[in-house]
Coordinates of C-alpha atoms in Angstrom, one line a residue:
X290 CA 0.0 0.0 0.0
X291 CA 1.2 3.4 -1.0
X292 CA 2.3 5.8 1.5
X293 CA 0.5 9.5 0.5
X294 CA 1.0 11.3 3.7
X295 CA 3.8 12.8 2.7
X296 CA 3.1 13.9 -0.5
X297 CA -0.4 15.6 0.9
X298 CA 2.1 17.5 3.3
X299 CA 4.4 18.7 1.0
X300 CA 1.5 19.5 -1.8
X301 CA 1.5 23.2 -0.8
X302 CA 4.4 24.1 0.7
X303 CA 4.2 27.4 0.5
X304 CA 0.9 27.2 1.5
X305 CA -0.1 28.8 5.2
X306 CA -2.4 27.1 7.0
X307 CA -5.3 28.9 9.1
X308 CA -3.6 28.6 11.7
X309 CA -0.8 30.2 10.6
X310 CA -2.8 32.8 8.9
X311 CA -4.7 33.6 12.2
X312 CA -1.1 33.6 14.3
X313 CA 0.8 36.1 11.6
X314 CA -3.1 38.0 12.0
X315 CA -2.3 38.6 15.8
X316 CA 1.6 38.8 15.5
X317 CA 1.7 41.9 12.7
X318 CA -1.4 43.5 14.7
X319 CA 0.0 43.7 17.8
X320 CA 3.9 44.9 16.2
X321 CA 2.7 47.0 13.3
X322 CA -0.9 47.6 12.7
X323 CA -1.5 48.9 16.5
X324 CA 1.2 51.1 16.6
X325 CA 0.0 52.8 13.5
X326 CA -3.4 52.7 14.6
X327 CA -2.6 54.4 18.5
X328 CA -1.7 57.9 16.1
X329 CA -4.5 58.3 14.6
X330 CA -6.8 57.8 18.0
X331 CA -6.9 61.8 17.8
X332 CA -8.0 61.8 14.6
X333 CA -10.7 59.3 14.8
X334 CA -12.4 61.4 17.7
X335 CA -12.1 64.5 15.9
X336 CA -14.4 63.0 13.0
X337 CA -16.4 61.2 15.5
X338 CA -17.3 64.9 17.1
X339 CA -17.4 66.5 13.1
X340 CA -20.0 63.6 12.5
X341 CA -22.5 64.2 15.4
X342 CA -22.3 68.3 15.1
X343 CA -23.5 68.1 11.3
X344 CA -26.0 65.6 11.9
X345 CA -27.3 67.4 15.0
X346 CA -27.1 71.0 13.2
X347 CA -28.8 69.0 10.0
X348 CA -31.0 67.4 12.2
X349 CA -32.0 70.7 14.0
X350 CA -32.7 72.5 10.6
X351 CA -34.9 69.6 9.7
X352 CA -37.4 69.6 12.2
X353 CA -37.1 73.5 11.7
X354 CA -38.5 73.4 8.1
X355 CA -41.3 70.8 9.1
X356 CA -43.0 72.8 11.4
X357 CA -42.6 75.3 9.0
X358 CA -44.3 73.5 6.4
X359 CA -40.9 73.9 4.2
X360 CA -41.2 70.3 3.2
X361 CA -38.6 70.3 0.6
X362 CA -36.2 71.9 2.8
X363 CA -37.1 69.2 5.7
X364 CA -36.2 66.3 3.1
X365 CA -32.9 68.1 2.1
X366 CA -32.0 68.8 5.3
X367 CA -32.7 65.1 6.8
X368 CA -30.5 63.7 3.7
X369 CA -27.8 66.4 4.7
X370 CA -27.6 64.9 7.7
X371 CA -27.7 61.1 6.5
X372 CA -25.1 61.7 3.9
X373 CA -22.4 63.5 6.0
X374 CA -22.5 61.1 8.6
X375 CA -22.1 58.4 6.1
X376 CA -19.5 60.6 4.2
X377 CA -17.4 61.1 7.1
X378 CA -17.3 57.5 8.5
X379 CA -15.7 55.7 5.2
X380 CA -13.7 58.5 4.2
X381 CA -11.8 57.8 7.6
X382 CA -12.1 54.2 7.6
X383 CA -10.7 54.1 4.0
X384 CA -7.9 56.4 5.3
X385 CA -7.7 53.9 7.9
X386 CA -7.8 50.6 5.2
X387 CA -5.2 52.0 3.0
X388 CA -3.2 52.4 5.7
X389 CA -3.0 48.9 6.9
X390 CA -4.6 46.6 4.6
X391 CA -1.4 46.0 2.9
X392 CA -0.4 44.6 6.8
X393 CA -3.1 42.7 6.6
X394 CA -3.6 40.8 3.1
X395 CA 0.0 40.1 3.4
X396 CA -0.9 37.1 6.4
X397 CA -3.2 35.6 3.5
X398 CA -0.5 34.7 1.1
X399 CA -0.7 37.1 -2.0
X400 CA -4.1 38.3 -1.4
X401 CA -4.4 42.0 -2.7
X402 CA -7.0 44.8 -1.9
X403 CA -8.4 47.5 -3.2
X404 CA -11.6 49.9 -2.4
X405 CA -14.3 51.4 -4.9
X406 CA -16.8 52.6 -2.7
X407 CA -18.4 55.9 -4.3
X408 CA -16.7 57.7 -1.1
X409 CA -12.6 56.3 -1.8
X410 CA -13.7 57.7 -5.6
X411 CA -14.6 61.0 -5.0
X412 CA -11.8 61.4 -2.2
X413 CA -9.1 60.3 -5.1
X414 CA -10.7 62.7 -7.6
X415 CA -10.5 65.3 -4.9
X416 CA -7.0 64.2 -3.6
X417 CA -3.7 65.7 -4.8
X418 CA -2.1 62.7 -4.5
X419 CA -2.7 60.1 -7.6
X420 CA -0.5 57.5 -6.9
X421 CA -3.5 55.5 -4.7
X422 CA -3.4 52.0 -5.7
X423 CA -7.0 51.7 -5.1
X424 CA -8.0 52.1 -8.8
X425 CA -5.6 49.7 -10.8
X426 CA -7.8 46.7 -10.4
X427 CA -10.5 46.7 -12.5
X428 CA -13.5 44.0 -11.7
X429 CA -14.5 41.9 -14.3
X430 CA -18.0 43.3 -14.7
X431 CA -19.0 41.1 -17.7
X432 CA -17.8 37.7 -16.4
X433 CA -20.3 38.7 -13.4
X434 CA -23.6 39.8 -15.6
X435 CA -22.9 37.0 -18.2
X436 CA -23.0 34.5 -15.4
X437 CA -26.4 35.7 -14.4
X438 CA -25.7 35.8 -10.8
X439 CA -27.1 38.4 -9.6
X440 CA -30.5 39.6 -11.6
X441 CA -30.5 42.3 -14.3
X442 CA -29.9 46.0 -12.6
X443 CA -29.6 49.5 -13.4
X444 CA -27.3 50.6 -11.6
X445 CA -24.3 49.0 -9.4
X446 CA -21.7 49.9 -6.7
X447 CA -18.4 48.3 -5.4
X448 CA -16.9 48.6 -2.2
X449 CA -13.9 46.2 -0.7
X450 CA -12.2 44.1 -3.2
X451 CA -9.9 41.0 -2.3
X452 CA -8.3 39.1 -5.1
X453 CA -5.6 36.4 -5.3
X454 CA -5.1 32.5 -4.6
X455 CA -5.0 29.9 -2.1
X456 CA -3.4 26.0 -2.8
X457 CA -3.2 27.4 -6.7
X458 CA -7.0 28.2 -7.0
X459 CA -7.7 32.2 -8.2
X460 CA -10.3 33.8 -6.6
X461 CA -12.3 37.1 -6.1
X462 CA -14.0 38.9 -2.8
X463 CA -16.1 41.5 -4.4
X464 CA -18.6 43.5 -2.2
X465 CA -21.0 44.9 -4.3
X466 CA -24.6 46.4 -4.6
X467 CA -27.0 46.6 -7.3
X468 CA -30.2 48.2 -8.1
X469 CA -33.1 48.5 -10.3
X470 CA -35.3 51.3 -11.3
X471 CA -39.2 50.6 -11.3
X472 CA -42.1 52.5 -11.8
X473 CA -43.2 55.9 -13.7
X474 CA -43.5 59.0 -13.3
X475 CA -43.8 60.0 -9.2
X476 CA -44.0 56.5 -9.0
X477 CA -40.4 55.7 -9.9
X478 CA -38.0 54.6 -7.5
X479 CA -34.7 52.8 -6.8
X480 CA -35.2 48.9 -5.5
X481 CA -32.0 47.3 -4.3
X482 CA -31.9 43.5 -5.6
X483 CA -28.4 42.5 -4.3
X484 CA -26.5 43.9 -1.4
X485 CA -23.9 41.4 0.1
X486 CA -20.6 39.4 -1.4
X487 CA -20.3 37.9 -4.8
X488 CA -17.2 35.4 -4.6
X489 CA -15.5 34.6 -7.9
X490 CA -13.7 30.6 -7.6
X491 CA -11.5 28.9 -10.2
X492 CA -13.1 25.8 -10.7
X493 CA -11.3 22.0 -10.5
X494 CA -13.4 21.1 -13.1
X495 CA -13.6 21.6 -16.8
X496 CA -17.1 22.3 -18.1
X497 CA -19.1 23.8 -20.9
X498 CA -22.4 24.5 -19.8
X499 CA -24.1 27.5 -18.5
X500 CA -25.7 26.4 -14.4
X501 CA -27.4 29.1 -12.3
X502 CA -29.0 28.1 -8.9
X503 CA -31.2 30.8 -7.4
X504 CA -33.3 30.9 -4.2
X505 CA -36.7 28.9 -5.1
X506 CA -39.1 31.0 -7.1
X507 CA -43.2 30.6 -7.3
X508 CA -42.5 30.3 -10.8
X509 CA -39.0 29.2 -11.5
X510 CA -39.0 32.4 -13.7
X511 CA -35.2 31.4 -15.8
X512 CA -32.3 34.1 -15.8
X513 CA -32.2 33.9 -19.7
X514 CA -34.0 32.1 -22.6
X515 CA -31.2 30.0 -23.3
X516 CA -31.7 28.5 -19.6
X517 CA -34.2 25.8 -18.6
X518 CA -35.7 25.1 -15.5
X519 CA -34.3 21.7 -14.6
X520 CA -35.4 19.8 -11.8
X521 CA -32.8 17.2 -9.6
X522 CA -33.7 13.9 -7.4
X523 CA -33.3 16.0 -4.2
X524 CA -36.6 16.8 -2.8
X525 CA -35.0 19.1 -0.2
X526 CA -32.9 21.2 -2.1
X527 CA -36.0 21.4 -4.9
X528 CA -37.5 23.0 -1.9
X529 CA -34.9 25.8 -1.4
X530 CA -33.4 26.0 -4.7
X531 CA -34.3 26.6 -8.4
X532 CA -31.9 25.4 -11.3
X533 CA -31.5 26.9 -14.6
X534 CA -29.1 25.3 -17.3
X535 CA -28.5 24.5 -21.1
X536 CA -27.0 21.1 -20.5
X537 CA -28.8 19.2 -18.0
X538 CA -26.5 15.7 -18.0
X539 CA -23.4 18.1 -17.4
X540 CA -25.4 20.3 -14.7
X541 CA -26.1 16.9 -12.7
X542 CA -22.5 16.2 -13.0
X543 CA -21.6 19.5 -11.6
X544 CA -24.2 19.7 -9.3
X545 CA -23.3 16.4 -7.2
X546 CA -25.5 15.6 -3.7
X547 CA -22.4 16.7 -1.8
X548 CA -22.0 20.0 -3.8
X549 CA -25.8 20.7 -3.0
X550 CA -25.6 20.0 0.7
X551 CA -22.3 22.2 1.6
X552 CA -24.7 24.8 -0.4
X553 CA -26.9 25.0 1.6
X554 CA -24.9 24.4 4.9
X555 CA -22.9 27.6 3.7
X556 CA -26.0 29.7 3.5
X557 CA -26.2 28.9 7.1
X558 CA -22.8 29.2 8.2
X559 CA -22.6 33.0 6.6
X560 CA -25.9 34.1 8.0
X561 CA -27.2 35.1 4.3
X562 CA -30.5 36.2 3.7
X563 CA -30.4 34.2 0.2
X564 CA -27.6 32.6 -1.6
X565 CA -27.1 31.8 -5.6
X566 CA -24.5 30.4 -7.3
X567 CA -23.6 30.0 -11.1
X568 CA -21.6 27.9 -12.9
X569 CA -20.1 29.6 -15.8
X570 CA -16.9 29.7 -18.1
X571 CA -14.6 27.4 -15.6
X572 CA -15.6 29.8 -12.7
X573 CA -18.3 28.8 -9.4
X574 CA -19.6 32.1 -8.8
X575 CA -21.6 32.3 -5.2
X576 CA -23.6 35.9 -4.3
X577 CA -24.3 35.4 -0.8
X578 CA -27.2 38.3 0.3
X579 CA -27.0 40.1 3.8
X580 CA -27.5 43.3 5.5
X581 CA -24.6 43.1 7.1
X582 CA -21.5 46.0 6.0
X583 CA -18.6 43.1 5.7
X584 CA -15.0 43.5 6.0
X585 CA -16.0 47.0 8.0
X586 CA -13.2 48.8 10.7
X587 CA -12.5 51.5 12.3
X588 CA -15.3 52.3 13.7
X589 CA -16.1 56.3 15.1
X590 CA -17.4 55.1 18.3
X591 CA -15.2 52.7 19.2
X592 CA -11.0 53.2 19.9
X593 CA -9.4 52.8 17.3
X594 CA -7.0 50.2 18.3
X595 CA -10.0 48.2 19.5
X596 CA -9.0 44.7 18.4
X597 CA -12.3 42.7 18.1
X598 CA -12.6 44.7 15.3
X599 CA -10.1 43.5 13.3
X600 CA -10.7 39.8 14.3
X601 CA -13.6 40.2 12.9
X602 CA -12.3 41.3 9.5
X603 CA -9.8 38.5 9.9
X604 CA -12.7 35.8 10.5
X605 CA -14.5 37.2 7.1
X606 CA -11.7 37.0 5.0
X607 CA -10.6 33.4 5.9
X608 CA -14.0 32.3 6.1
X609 CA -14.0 32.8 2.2
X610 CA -10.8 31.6 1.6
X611 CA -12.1 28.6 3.3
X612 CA -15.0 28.0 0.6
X613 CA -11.4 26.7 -1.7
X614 CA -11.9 24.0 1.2
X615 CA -15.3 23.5 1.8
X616 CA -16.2 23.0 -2.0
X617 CA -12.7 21.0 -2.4
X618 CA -11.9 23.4 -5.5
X619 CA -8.0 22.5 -4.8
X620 CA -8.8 18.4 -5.4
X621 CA -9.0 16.8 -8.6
X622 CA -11.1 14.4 -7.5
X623 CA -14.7 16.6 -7.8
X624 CA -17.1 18.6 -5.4

């Protein structure tokens, strides 16, 4: 009988393990990152008391111009007061990001960052110094639509951005947010139809048809015309789940009783208000939905140097690089 222990340990061995990604975590945050972190305590209270005197004096005029029957002025006014204190909070924390999320990405291997939020766009265009790194990565917007992962929108925004590899599988950690316009006329508004994480992995298999899996629909309504509704021998992820393909004996193949159950475990394990996934040009795409503002720091009311904070960032980051694991995207042997 062959002996494969060693060659599983010496398969990556470059590779960190989580361990050793969660030990560099806590060794360059305690020598680098909180050093850095312990100068700009000043500065974060001096937004902190910025924010609350705009939003108070905003806040103030507001309820001035409602009694006063100024209702324009009111909604202006109560925006004002919205968008400052949103303004104010990312600008610092992506002061704060570009200052040490080099620090961090570095204990992931050669994971890379990068921040589009509307706010780290205008604060370039306004900055006199051009040489931010932020904007050289551009996201692959048409690998995303064509997969049909997310529905069709209007509009779209894009906040944090991870790229880079773990045990020689690529992948992508894009926050995004994309919306839809509906209605005429005074009717019109903005609806948002996907607010979370969409995760972009290199797959282990090779494959040549189109798969979408989306959250069960009254009437399996398909992403495209070139997609039919397929239905698969489990009952209980019929129940959750609607499948879409253009090659039904190589979406089965993809979409294994092992595949469909870590699925669905995952959706629990991230807390997701819905979770799709697509199959699409040697790429698993997976949009997990949730209210929750991901990958977030340096917060204004807390100290800066406030570590749970950061462990929570941590705990995000490798909980993604973890799906390389959890789907077994690094084996040869299948999902």
């Amino acid at each position: 009988m062959q002996d494969n222990t060693h060659k599983n340990f010496t398969e990556y061995p470059q590779e960190k393990t989580y361990y050793q990604m969660r030990c560099d975590f806590y060794e360059k945050f305690k020598n680098e990152i909180s050093p850095k972190l312990r100068y700009y305590e000043n500065k974060r209270k001096k937004e902190r008391k910025k924010a609350i005197l705009l939003t108070t004096f905003s806040v103030i005029l507001a309820i001035l111009f409602f009694f006063l029957a100024i209702h324009l002025l009111t909604f202006i006014f109560i925006a004002s007061a919205v968008i400052s204190n949103v303004y104010i909070r990312k600008s610092f924390e992506g002061k704060i990001k570009s200052l040490i999320m080099p620090l961090i990405c570095s204990c992931y291997g050669d994971l890379q960052w990068c921040n589009l939020s509307p706010v780290a766009a205008l604060n370039f265009a306004l900055s006199k110094n051009k040489q931010n790194n932020n904007f050289k990565y551009n996201i692959d917007v048409n690998s995303i639509n064509n997969s049909l992962i997310v529905p069709y929108y209007d509009s779209s925004s894009y906040d944090d951005i991870f790229w880079g590899s773990y045990k020689n599988v690529p992948y992508e950690i894009i926050e995004a947010s994309y919306s839809k316009e509906e209605g005429t006329g005074k009717d019109r508004r903005n609806i948002t139809i996907f607010d979370g994480v969409i995760v972009k992995l290199k797959m282990n298999k090779s494959f040549n048809c189109h798969t979408v899996v989306r959250p069960d629909g009254l009437f399996h309504t398909s992403p495209s015309c070139r997609l039919k509704h397929t239905e698969l021998e489990d009952v209980n992820f019929e129940k959750k789940f609607d499948v879409f393909c253009d090659d039904e004996i190589e979406a089965r193949y993809l979409l294994t009783p092992s595949f469909m159950e870590r699925l669905t475990n995952l959706k629990t394990s991230f807390f997701a208000e819905k979770i799709s996934c697509a199959f699409y040009e040697d790429y698993l795409f997976i949009a997990l939905r949730t209210s929750k503002d991901l990958f977030s720091i340096a917060s204004l009311n807390k100290p800066l140097y406030e570590f749970r904070q950061y462990e929570i960032l941590h705990d995000e980051i490798i909980s993604i690089i973890k799906l390389i694991d959890h789907f077994k995207l690094s084996e040869k042997t299948g999902l």
